[in-house]
Amino acid sequence: MVADHQRSRAAEFESKYPLTIGKTYLVLGMSIWENVFEFLVRDDWGGPCFAPAGFFDLFTAPVPQGWMFGLRQGIRSSGQDLWSSPGVAVWGYPELVGDPDHAAALQEQEPDALALFDRYYAAAEESGAS
């Protein structure tokens, strides 16, 4: 699945999200964290980045082969206690969904998590997803 970065609201978050307006990004996962729907992409620095889906153009695409889906504890919060369980849902490669610590490991730049991310990114590129 690919998504095109668009201009809307991007400037106010430019320093936090190293993404280029007009560039197409390969989406390796999606999540709902607190009340934000995010795409997991490789940013312009080459690392994993959970960026708000609102940064990208609207599109329709099939769910990539091999993706999984999981609900997280935040689904029960209904917005009231979301601060204690902010994760609501996640889609993507099996380890992203099956290992509750994988997303945090990506954000912490842990070598094993980055190697896994790179492996799935290379496989998606090779399959022509980008």
PDB file of C-alpha atoms in Angstrom:
ATOM      1  CA  MET A   1       0.000   0.000   0.000  1.00  0.00           C
ATOM      2  CA  VAL A   2       1.317   3.468  -0.821  1.00  0.00           C
ATOM      3  CA  ALA A   3       0.254   6.951   0.281  1.00  0.00           C
ATOM      4  CA  ASP A   4       1.072  10.361  -1.198  1.00  0.00           C
ATOM      5  CA  HIS A   5       2.113  13.025   1.305  1.00  0.00           C
ATOM      6  CA  GLN A   6       0.025  16.171   0.838  1.00  0.00           C
ATOM      7  CA  ARG A   7       0.367  19.768   1.948  1.00  0.00           C
ATOM      8  CA  SER A   8      -2.503  19.904   4.464  1.00  0.00           C
ATOM      9  CA  ARG A   9      -1.260  20.683   7.998  1.00  0.00           C
ATOM     10  CA  ALA A  10       2.221  19.362   7.176  1.00  0.00           C
ATOM     11  CA  ALA A  11       4.112  22.596   7.809  1.00  0.00           C
ATOM     12  CA  GLU A  12       3.140  22.808  11.481  1.00  0.00           C
ATOM     13  CA  PHE A  13       4.568  19.321  12.106  1.00  0.00           C
ATOM     14  CA  GLU A  14       7.526  19.432   9.698  1.00  0.00           C
ATOM     15  CA  SER A  15      10.233  19.140  12.347  1.00  0.00           C
ATOM     16  CA  LYS A  16       8.560  16.175  14.047  1.00  0.00           C
ATOM     17  CA  TYR A  17       7.790  14.303  10.833  1.00  0.00           C
ATOM     18  CA  PRO A  18      10.620  14.290   8.275  1.00  0.00           C
ATOM     19  CA  LEU A  19       8.380  13.742   5.249  1.00  0.00           C
ATOM     20  CA  THR A  20       8.432  15.437   1.849  1.00  0.00           C
ATOM     21  CA  ILE A  21       5.270  16.990   0.459  1.00  0.00           C
ATOM     22  CA  GLY A  22       4.340  15.316  -2.826  1.00  0.00           C
ATOM     23  CA  LYS A  23       6.415  12.203  -2.160  1.00  0.00           C
ATOM     24  CA  THR A  24       4.843   8.733  -2.177  1.00  0.00           C
ATOM     25  CA  TYR A  25       5.506   6.576   0.886  1.00  0.00           C
ATOM     26  CA  LEU A  26       5.200   2.833   1.285  1.00  0.00           C
ATOM     27  CA  VAL A  27       2.847   2.063   4.186  1.00  0.00           C
ATOM     28  CA  LEU A  28       3.992  -0.878   6.338  1.00  0.00           C
ATOM     29  CA  GLY A  29       1.351  -0.561   9.025  1.00  0.00           C
ATOM     30  CA  MET A  30      -1.423   1.538  10.487  1.00  0.00           C
ATOM     31  CA  SER A  31      -2.515   2.289  14.015  1.00  0.00           C
ATOM     32  CA  ILE A  32      -4.995   4.236  16.044  1.00  0.00           C
ATOM     33  CA  TRP A  33      -3.146   5.733  18.991  1.00  0.00           C
ATOM     34  CA  GLU A  34      -5.234   7.880  21.306  1.00  0.00           C
ATOM     35  CA  ASN A  35      -7.489   9.580  18.756  1.00  0.00           C
ATOM     36  CA  VAL A  36      -5.011   9.702  15.850  1.00  0.00           C
ATOM     37  CA  PHE A  37      -5.038   7.334  12.866  1.00  0.00           C
ATOM     38  CA  GLU A  38      -1.407   6.831  11.797  1.00  0.00           C
ATOM     39  CA  PHE A  39       0.542   5.245   8.949  1.00  0.00           C
ATOM     40  CA  LEU A  40       3.864   3.500   9.585  1.00  0.00           C
ATOM     41  CA  VAL A  41       6.193   4.685   6.806  1.00  0.00           C
ATOM     42  CA  ARG A  42       9.928   5.012   6.219  1.00  0.00           C
ATOM     43  CA  ASP A  43      10.691   8.703   6.693  1.00  0.00           C
ATOM     44  CA  ASP A  44      13.149  10.813   4.714  1.00  0.00           C
ATOM     45  CA  TRP A  45      15.919   9.891   7.163  1.00  0.00           C
ATOM     46  CA  GLY A  46      15.384   6.182   6.441  1.00  0.00           C
ATOM     47  CA  GLY A  47      13.785   5.230   9.741  1.00  0.00           C
ATOM     48  CA  PRO A  48      10.313   4.105  10.765  1.00  0.00           C
ATOM     49  CA  CYS A  49       7.817   6.895  11.371  1.00  0.00           C
ATOM     50  CA  PHE A  50       4.234   6.773  12.633  1.00  0.00           C
ATOM     51  CA  ALA A  51       2.745   9.796  10.836  1.00  0.00           C
ATOM     52  CA  PRO A  52      -0.856  11.009  11.037  1.00  0.00           C
ATOM     53  CA  ALA A  53      -2.867   9.630   8.105  1.00  0.00           C
ATOM     54  CA  GLY A  54      -4.281  13.133   7.617  1.00  0.00           C
ATOM     55  CA  PHE A  55      -0.905  14.158   6.148  1.00  0.00           C
ATOM     56  CA  PHE A  56      -1.594  12.003   3.090  1.00  0.00           C
ATOM     57  CA  ASP A  57      -3.950  12.216   0.119  1.00  0.00           C
ATOM     58  CA  LEU A  58      -7.170  10.250   0.302  1.00  0.00           C
ATOM     59  CA  PHE A  59      -6.980   6.855  -1.380  1.00  0.00           C
ATOM     60  CA  THR A  60      -8.568   3.440  -1.609  1.00  0.00           C
ATOM     61  CA  ALA A  61      -6.340   0.359  -1.587  1.00  0.00           C
ATOM     62  CA  PRO A  62      -6.585  -3.330  -0.783  1.00  0.00           C
ATOM     63  CA  VAL A  63      -5.154  -4.497   2.532  1.00  0.00           C
ATOM     64  CA  PRO A  64      -1.688  -5.884   1.722  1.00  0.00           C
ATOM     65  CA  GLN A  65      -1.214  -9.636   1.715  1.00  0.00           C
ATOM     66  CA  GLY A  66       0.188 -10.941   4.987  1.00  0.00           C
ATOM     67  CA  TRP A  67      -1.108  -8.084   7.135  1.00  0.00           C
ATOM     68  CA  MET A  68      -2.800  -8.768  10.439  1.00  0.00           C
ATOM     69  CA  PHE A  69      -5.154  -6.699  12.609  1.00  0.00           C
ATOM     70  CA  GLY A  70      -5.355  -6.373  16.373  1.00  0.00           C
ATOM     71  CA  LEU A  71      -7.358  -4.438  18.916  1.00  0.00           C
ATOM     72  CA  ARG A  72      -5.545  -2.953  21.905  1.00  0.00           C
ATOM     73  CA  GLN A  73      -6.674  -2.075  25.440  1.00  0.00           C
ATOM     74  CA  GLY A  74      -7.564   1.471  24.425  1.00  0.00           C
ATOM     75  CA  ILE A  75     -10.619   0.148  22.568  1.00  0.00           C
ATOM     76  CA  ARG A  76     -12.325  -0.191  25.959  1.00  0.00           C
ATOM     77  CA  SER A  77     -11.462   3.340  27.050  1.00  0.00           C
ATOM     78  CA  SER A  78     -14.094   5.069  24.914  1.00  0.00           C
ATOM     79  CA  GLY A  79     -12.117   8.290  25.218  1.00  0.00           C
ATOM     80  CA  GLN A  80     -12.463   8.565  28.998  1.00  0.00           C
ATOM     81  CA  ASP A  81      -9.293   6.848  30.226  1.00  0.00           C
ATOM     82  CA  LEU A  82      -7.331   6.820  26.995  1.00  0.00           C
ATOM     83  CA  TRP A  83      -4.220   8.251  28.665  1.00  0.00           C
ATOM     84  CA  SER A  84      -3.661   4.970  30.535  1.00  0.00           C
ATOM     85  CA  SER A  85      -4.257   2.724  27.494  1.00  0.00           C
ATOM     86  CA  PRO A  86      -3.662   4.874  24.401  1.00  0.00           C
ATOM     87  CA  GLY A  87      -3.334   2.049  21.857  1.00  0.00           C
ATOM     88  CA  VAL A  88      -6.681   1.317  20.178  1.00  0.00           C
ATOM     89  CA  ALA A  89      -5.902  -0.767  17.065  1.00  0.00           C
ATOM     90  CA  VAL A  90      -3.026  -1.803  14.811  1.00  0.00           C
ATOM     91  CA  TRP A  91      -2.739  -3.281  11.293  1.00  0.00           C
ATOM     92  CA  GLY A  92       0.388  -4.428   9.526  1.00  0.00           C
ATOM     93  CA  TYR A  93       3.065  -7.074   9.380  1.00  0.00           C
ATOM     94  CA  PRO A  94       2.716  -9.895  11.941  1.00  0.00           C
ATOM     95  CA  GLU A  95       5.275  -8.662  14.495  1.00  0.00           C
ATOM     96  CA  LEU A  96       3.821  -5.148  14.494  1.00  0.00           C
ATOM     97  CA  VAL A  97       0.448  -6.601  15.474  1.00  0.00           C
ATOM     98  CA  GLY A  98       1.510  -9.636  17.516  1.00  0.00           C
ATOM     99  CA  ASP A  99       4.247  -8.084  19.659  1.00  0.00           C
ATOM    100  CA  PRO A 100       2.848  -5.279  21.836  1.00  0.00           C
ATOM    101  CA  ASP A 101       6.375  -3.894  22.318  1.00  0.00           C
ATOM    102  CA  HIS A 102       7.425  -3.790  18.645  1.00  0.00           C
ATOM    103  CA  ALA A 103       6.066  -0.315  17.818  1.00  0.00           C
ATOM    104  CA  ALA A 104       7.813   1.174  20.852  1.00  0.00           C
ATOM    105  CA  ALA A 105      11.013  -0.652  19.862  1.00  0.00           C
ATOM    106  CA  LEU A 106      10.789   0.975  16.413  1.00  0.00           C
ATOM    107  CA  GLN A 107      10.403   4.406  17.978  1.00  0.00           C
ATOM    108  CA  GLU A 108      13.359   3.699  20.283  1.00  0.00           C
ATOM    109  CA  GLN A 109      15.434   2.663  17.228  1.00  0.00           C
ATOM    110  CA  GLU A 110      16.211  -0.769  18.682  1.00  0.00           C
ATOM    111  CA  PRO A 111      18.389  -2.722  16.207  1.00  0.00           C
ATOM    112  CA  ASP A 112      16.285  -5.917  16.115  1.00  0.00           C
ATOM    113  CA  ALA A 113      13.077  -3.964  15.493  1.00  0.00           C
ATOM    114  CA  LEU A 114      14.732  -1.839  12.803  1.00  0.00           C
ATOM    115  CA  ALA A 115      16.096  -4.953  11.069  1.00  0.00           C
ATOM    116  CA  LEU A 116      12.602  -6.441  10.974  1.00  0.00           C
ATOM    117  CA  PHE A 117      11.130  -3.179   9.648  1.00  0.00           C
ATOM    118  CA  ASP A 118      13.842  -3.051   6.956  1.00  0.00           C
ATOM    119  CA  ARG A 119      13.146  -6.661   5.969  1.00  0.00           C
ATOM    120  CA  TYR A 120       9.422  -6.013   5.490  1.00  0.00           C
ATOM    121  CA  TYR A 121      10.138  -2.746   3.673  1.00  0.00           C
ATOM    122  CA  ALA A 122      12.496  -4.486   1.236  1.00  0.00           C
ATOM    123  CA  ALA A 123       9.964  -7.274   0.636  1.00  0.00           C
ATOM    124  CA  ALA A 124       7.176  -4.756  -0.037  1.00  0.00           C
ATOM    125  CA  GLU A 125       9.398  -2.814  -2.450  1.00  0.00           C
ATOM    126  CA  GLU A 126      10.393  -6.024  -4.216  1.00  0.00           C
ATOM    127  CA  SER A 127       6.752  -7.051  -4.601  1.00  0.00           C
ATOM    128  CA  GLY A 128       6.059  -3.784  -6.401  1.00  0.00           C
ATOM    129  CA  ALA A 129       3.975  -2.208  -3.647  1.00  0.00           C
ATOM    130  CA  SER A 130       5.730   1.132  -4.052  1.00  0.00           C
TER     131      SER A 130
END
